[in-house]
XYZ file of C-alpha atoms in Angstrom:
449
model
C -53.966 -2.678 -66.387
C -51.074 -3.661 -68.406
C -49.581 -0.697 -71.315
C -47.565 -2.123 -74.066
C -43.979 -1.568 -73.770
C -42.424 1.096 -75.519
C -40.883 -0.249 -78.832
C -37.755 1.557 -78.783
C -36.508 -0.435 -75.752
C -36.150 -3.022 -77.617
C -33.048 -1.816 -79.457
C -33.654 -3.264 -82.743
C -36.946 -2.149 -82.917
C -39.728 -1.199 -85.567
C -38.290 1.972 -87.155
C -34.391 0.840 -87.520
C -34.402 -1.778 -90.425
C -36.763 0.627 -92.693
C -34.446 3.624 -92.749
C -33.913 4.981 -95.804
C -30.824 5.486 -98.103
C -31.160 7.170 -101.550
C -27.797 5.044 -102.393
C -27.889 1.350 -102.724
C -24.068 -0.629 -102.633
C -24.286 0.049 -105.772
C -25.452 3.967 -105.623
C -28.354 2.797 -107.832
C -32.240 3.605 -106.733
C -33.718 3.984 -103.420
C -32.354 1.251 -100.471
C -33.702 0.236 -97.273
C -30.171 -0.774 -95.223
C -29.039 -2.048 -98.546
C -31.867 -4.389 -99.856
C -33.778 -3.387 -102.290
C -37.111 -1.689 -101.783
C -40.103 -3.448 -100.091
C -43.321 -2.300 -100.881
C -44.266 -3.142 -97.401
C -41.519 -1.839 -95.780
C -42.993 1.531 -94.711
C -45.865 -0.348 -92.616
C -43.143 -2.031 -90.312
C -43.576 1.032 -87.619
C -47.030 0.152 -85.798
C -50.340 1.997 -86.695
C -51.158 4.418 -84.520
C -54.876 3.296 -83.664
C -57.413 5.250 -81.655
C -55.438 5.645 -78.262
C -53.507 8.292 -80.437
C -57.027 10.791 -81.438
C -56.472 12.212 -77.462
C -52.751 13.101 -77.978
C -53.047 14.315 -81.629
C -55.909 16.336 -80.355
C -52.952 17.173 -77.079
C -50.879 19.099 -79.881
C -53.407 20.693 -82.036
C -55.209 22.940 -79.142
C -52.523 22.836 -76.261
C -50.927 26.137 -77.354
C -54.072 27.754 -78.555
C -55.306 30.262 -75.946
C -59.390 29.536 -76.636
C -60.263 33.364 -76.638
C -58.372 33.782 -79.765
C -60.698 31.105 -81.646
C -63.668 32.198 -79.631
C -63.613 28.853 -77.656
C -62.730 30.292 -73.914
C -60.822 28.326 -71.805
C -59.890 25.672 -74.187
C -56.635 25.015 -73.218
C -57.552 25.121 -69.971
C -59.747 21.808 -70.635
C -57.394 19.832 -72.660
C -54.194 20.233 -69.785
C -56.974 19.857 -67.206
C -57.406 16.272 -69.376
C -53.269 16.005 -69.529
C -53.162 16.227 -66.166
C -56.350 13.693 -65.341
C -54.246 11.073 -67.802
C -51.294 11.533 -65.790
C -53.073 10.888 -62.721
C -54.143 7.559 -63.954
C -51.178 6.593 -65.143
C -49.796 7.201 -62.148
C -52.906 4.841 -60.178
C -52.665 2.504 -63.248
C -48.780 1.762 -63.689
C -47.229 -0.095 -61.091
C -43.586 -0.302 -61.964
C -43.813 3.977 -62.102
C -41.314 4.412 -59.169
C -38.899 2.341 -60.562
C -39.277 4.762 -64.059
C -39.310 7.884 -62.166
C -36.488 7.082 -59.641
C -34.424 5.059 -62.561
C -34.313 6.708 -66.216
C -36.060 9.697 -64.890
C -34.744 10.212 -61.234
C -32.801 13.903 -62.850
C -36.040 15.351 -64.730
C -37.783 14.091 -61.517
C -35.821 17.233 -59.606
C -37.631 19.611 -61.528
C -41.260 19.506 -59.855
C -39.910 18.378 -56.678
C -37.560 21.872 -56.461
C -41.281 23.654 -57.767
C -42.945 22.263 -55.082
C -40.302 22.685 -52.005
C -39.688 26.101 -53.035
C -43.272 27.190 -51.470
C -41.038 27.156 -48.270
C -39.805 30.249 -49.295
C -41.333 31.350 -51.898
C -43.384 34.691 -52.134
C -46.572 33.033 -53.610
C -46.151 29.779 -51.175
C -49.280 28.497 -52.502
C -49.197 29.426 -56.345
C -45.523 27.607 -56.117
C -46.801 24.090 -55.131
C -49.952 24.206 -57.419
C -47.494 25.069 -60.460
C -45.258 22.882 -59.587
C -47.492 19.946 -59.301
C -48.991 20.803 -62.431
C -45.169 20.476 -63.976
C -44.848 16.967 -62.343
C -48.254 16.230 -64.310
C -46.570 17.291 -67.588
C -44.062 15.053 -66.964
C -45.905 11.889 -65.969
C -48.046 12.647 -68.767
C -44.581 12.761 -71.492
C -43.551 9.196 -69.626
C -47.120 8.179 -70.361
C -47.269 9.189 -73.864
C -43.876 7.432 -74.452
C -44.926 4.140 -72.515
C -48.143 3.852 -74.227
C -47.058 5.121 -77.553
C -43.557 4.450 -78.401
C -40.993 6.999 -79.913
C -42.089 6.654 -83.615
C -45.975 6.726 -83.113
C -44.867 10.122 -80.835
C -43.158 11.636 -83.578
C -46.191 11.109 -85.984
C -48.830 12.065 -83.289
C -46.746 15.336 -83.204
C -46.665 15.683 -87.118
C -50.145 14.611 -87.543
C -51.285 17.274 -84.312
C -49.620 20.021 -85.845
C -50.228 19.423 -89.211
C -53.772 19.942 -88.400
C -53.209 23.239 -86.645
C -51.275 24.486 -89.246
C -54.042 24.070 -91.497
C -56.563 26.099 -89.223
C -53.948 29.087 -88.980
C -53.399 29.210 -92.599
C -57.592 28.571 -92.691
C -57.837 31.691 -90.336
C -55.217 33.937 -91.498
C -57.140 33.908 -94.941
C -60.450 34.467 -93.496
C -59.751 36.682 -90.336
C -56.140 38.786 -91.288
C -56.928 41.071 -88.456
C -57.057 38.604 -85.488
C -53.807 36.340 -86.637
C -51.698 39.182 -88.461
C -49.348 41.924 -86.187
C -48.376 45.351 -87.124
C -45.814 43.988 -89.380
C -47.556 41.682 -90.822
C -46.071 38.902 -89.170
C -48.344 35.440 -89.389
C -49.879 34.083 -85.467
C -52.296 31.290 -86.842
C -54.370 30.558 -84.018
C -51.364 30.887 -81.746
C -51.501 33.902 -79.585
C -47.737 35.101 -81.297
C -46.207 34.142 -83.852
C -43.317 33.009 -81.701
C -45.234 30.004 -80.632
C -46.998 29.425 -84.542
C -42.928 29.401 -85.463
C -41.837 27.250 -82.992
C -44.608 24.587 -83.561
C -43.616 25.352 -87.486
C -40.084 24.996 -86.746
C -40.925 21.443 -84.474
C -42.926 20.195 -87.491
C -39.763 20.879 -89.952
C -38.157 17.981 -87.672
C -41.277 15.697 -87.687
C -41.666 15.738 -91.373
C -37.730 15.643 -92.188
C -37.172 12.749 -89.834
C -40.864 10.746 -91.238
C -39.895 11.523 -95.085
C -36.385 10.020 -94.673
C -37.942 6.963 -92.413
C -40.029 6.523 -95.691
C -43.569 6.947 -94.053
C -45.885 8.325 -95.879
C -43.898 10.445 -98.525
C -46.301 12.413 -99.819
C -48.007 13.699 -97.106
C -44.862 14.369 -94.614
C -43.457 16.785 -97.848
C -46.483 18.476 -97.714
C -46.022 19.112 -94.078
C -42.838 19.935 -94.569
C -43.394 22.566 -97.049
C -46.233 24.090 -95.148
C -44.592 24.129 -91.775
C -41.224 26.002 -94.049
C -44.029 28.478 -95.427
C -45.585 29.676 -92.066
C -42.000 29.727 -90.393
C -41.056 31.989 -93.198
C -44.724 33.923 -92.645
C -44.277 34.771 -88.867
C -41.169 36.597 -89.543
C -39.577 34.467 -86.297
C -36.025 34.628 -86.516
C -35.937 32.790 -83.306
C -37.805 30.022 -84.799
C -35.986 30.201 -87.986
C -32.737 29.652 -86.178
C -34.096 26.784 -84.161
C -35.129 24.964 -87.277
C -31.931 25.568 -88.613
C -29.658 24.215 -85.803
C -32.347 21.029 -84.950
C -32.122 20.364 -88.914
C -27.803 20.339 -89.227
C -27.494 17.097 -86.704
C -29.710 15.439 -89.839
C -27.979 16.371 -92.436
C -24.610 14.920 -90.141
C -26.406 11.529 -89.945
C -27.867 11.532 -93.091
C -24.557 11.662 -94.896
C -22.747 8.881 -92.091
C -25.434 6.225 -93.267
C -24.354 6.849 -96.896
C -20.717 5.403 -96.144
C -17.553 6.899 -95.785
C -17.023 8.687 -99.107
C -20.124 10.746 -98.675
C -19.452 11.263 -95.205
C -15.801 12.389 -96.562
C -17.123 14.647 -99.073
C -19.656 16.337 -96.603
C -17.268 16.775 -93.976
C -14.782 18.443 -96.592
C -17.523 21.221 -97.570
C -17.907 21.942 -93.943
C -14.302 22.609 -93.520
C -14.449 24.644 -96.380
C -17.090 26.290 -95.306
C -15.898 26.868 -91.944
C -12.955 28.632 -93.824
C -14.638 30.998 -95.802
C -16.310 32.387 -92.703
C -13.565 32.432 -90.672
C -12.429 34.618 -93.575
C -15.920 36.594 -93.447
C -15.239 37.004 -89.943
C -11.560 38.815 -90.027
C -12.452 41.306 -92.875
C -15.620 42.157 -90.868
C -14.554 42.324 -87.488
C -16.841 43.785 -84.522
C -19.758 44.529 -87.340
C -20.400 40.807 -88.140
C -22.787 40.842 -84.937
C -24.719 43.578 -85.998
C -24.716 42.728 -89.517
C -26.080 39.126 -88.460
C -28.764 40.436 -86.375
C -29.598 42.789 -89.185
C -30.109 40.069 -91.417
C -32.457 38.258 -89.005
C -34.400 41.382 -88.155
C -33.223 41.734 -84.888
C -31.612 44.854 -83.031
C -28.538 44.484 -80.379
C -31.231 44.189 -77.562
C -32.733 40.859 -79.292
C -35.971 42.924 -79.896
C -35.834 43.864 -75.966
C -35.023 40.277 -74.666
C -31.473 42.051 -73.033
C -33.756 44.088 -71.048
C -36.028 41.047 -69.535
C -32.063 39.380 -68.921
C -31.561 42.691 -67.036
C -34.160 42.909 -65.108
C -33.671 39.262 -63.993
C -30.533 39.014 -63.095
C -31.024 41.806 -60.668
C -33.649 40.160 -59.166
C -31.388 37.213 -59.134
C -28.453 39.158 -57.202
C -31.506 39.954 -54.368
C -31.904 35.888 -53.926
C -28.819 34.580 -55.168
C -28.507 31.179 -53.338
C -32.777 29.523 -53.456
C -34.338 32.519 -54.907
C -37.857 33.861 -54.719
C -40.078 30.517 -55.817
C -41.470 28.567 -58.543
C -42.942 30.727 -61.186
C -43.400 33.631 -57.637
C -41.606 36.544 -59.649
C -44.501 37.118 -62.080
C -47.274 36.714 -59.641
C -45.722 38.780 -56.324
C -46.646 42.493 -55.432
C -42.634 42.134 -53.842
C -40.879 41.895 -57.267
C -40.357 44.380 -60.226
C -42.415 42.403 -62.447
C -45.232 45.167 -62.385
C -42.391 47.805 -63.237
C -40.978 45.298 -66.205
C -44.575 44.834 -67.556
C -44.876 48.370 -67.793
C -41.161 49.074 -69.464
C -42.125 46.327 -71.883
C -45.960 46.854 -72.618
C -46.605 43.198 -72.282
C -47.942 40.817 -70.370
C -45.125 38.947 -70.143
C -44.389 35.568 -67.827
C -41.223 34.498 -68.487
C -37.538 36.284 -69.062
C -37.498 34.701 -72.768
C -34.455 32.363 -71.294
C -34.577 29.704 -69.361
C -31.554 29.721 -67.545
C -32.306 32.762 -65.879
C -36.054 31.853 -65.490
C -34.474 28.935 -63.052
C -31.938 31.451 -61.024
C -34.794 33.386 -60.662
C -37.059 31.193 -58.904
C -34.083 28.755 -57.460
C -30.911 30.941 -57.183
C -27.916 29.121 -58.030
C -29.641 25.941 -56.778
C -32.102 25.931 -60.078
C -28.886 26.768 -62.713
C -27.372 23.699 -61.672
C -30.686 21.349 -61.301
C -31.544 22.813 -64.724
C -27.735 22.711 -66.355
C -27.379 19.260 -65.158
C -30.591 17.663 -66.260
C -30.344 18.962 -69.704
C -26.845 17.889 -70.553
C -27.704 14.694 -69.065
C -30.762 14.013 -71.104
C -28.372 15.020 -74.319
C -25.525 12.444 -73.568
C -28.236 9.992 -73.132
C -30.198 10.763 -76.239
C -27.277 10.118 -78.083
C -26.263 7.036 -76.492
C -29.993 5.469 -77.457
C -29.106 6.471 -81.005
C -25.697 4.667 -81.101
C -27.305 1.509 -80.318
C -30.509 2.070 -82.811
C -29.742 4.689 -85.501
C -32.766 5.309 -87.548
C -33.809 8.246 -89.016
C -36.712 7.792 -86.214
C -34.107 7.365 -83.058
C -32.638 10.155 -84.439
C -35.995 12.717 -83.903
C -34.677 13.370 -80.678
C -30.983 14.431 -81.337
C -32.541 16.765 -83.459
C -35.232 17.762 -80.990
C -32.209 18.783 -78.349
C -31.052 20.912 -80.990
C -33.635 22.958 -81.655
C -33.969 23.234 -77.572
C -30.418 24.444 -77.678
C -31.654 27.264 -79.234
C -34.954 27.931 -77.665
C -33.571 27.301 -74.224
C -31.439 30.551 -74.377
C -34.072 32.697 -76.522
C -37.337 31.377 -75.220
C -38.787 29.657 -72.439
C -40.091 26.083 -73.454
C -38.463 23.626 -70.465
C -39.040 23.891 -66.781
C -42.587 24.953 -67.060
C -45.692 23.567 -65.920
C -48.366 22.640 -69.336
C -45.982 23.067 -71.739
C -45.585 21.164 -75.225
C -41.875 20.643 -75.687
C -42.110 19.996 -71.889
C -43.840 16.994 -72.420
C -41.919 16.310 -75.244
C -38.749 16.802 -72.815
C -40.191 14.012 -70.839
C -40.614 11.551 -73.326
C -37.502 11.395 -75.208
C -36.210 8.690 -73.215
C -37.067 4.670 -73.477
C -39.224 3.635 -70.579
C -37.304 0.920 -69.247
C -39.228 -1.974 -67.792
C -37.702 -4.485 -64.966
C -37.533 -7.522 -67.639
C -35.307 -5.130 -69.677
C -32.893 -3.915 -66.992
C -32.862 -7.681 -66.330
C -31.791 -8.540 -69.671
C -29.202 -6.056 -69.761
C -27.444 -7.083 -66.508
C -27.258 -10.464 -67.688
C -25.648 -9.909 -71.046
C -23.246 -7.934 -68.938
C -22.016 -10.437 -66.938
C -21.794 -13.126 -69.670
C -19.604 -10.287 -71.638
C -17.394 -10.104 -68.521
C -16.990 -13.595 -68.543
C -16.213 -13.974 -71.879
């Protein structure tokens, strides 16, 4: 069974000749790479069709926990469906080594360290069943970029959690007591409104990225708008800052592909910028932290986060070197997990960072696995958008922002069923033998020339 190839391996591709400029030559009317407007210019990325319903319908009820809709074990069903698609992509695809063990061979280590670390982990057999549930995640991201391509992913996404956002605003005006905390802060049909503002925050990126690619106008400001109203709704300032930081690499390119003066003039009000707060920063002195976190409604302990980061490094500084196993801190009698649940009054799963979620279950093995993997995907994210730079290629620079952010505050990579996971997976182009054949040929006809 044969998948079509993912479009943005072909390094001119669909999205790159529609990008769209608000300045012509000429600084007159709306451009397309300097030609004037084509009314048809918008359809050049390729219609999504009905292989996307199953993905769109991926994003909409992935992060819902079903009890909270009265629809039990609903997310349960759709990952168990993830992870049956993965499985026959892996039975289906016959060139999958070569993806895994080429362009993927880093983000490969991942579920490979999950599963080895049953060896010693505490929960030996929860450790392996996690962790081949995270190597499903992945082959399901690598399927969803093979099968989709990286502009029908970034619409599937918009489209997926457009529709959710709907039903939380839907719910929140119809049931204020089961999608409203104490404070009033906005949950949607999330299960916190840390998750409804990070999917908020992800959409802010979908819709910024579609608008300026010139698809569908009308509809991705609408998303836009309603994605900036629930962020602001969930009081998140986690999420808010993640938006924030994935939205700044934008603005960067934005103003590059309107030519140098722009670019000149932009990079002058960031300098000036940067002085004034240096300025801020010497009058202020040591209260510019705590003023700062005031302003985001935080307290020094990063509304208890610094006590989760306690309590795992010093489980970290018990198994410094391979640590305890995959995921085997939350669900071992031997840990202080019981004791943290009960300091924090939640349920909690995760330290809310992931870098010590990885020394946790891998010692000083998983930092580096994770630390390496992540930087790597970055320089190569950027690399893909030197050689096609439209607003689409650029979805993922901007997406490796925002996990800049959530990577230190949250928990959203190195975990098994997990949306930005996926995401993770399928950032990068899905590089087929005829391409890497291509490529090594123009390379040696360069060197000869």
């Amino acid at each position: 069974m044969a998948f079509p190839r993912d479009l943005a391996t072909l390094e001119t591709g669909h999205a790159a000749g529609v990008a769209w400029s608000p300045f012509g030559p000429s600084g007159v009317g709306p451009r397309w790479n300097g030609a004037a407007r084509d009314e048809g210019a918008t359809d050049a990325m390729p219609k999504l069709g009905v292989a996307a319903i199953p993905w769109i319908a991926l994003f909409v009820f992935a992060p819902v926990i079903g009890e909270q809709i009265k629809l039990p074990g609903l997310e349960r069903l759709i990952w168990a469906c993830a992870d049956l698609a993965a499985l026959v992509f892996l039975v289906l695809r016959r060139d999958l080594a070569a993806t895994l063990f080429g362009s993927r061979l880093l983000l490969l280590t991942w579920p490979l360290l999950a599963i080895v670390s049953a060896l010693w982990s505490l929960t030996p057999g929860l450790s392996a069943y996690y962790g081949l549930q995270l190597l499903a995640t992945i082959v399901a991201g690598i399927a969803l970029r093979t099968t989709m391509g990286l502009s029908r992913i970034i619409r599937i996404v918009f489209l997926g959690l457009l529709f959710a956002q709907i039903l939380s605003a839907i719910l929140t005006v119809m049931a204020p007591s089961l999608t409203r905390g104490m404070n009033g802060d906005w949950a949607g049909i999330y299960s916190h409104k840390n998750v409804l503002g990070s999917m908020a925050s992800l959409q802010i990126l979908c819709a910024a990225c579609l608008f300026l690619q010139g698809w569908n106008r009308l509809l991705t400001a609408v998303g836009f708008g309603l994605a900036l109203a629930l962020l602001v709704a969930t009081h998140s300032a986690t999420a808010l800052v993640a938006a924030m930081v994935g939205l700044a690499p934008l603005a960067a390119i934005f103003a590059w592909r309107q030519g140098k003066h722009v670019t000149g003039f932009c990079l002058g009000l960031v300098i000036a910028l940067a002085g004034i707060g240096i300025v801020v920063l010497a009058a202020r002195g040591a209260d510019i932290s705590a003023s700062l976190l005031s302003d985001l409604g935080k307290d020094r302990t990063l509304t208890g986060r610094t006590i989760l980061w306690q309590f795992g490094l010093d489980q970290f500084w018990r198994e410094p070197l391979i640590g305890v196993g995959y995921r085997a801190y939350w669900d071992s009698p031997l840990t202080t997990a019981a004791y943290l649940h009960f300091v924090t009054k939640q349920k909690l799963w995760f330290f809310h960072n992931n870098f010590i979620d990885a020394i946790v279950a891998f010692g000083i093995v998983g930092l580096i696995v994770f630390t390496v993997t992540f930087l790597d995907m970055g320089r190569r994210v950027i690399a893909h958008f030197a050689r096609s730079s439209g607003y689409v290629e650029a979805w993922p620079i901007l997406f490796m922002s925002q996990l800049c952010v959530l990577i230190c505050l949250e928990c959203p990579l190195f975990i098994n069923h997990g949306l930005h996971q996926l995401l993770f997976a399928a950032l990068l182009p899905v590089m087929g033998s005829g391409n890497v054949a291509g490529r090594m040929i123009h390379g040696r006809a360069a060197f000869r020339a």
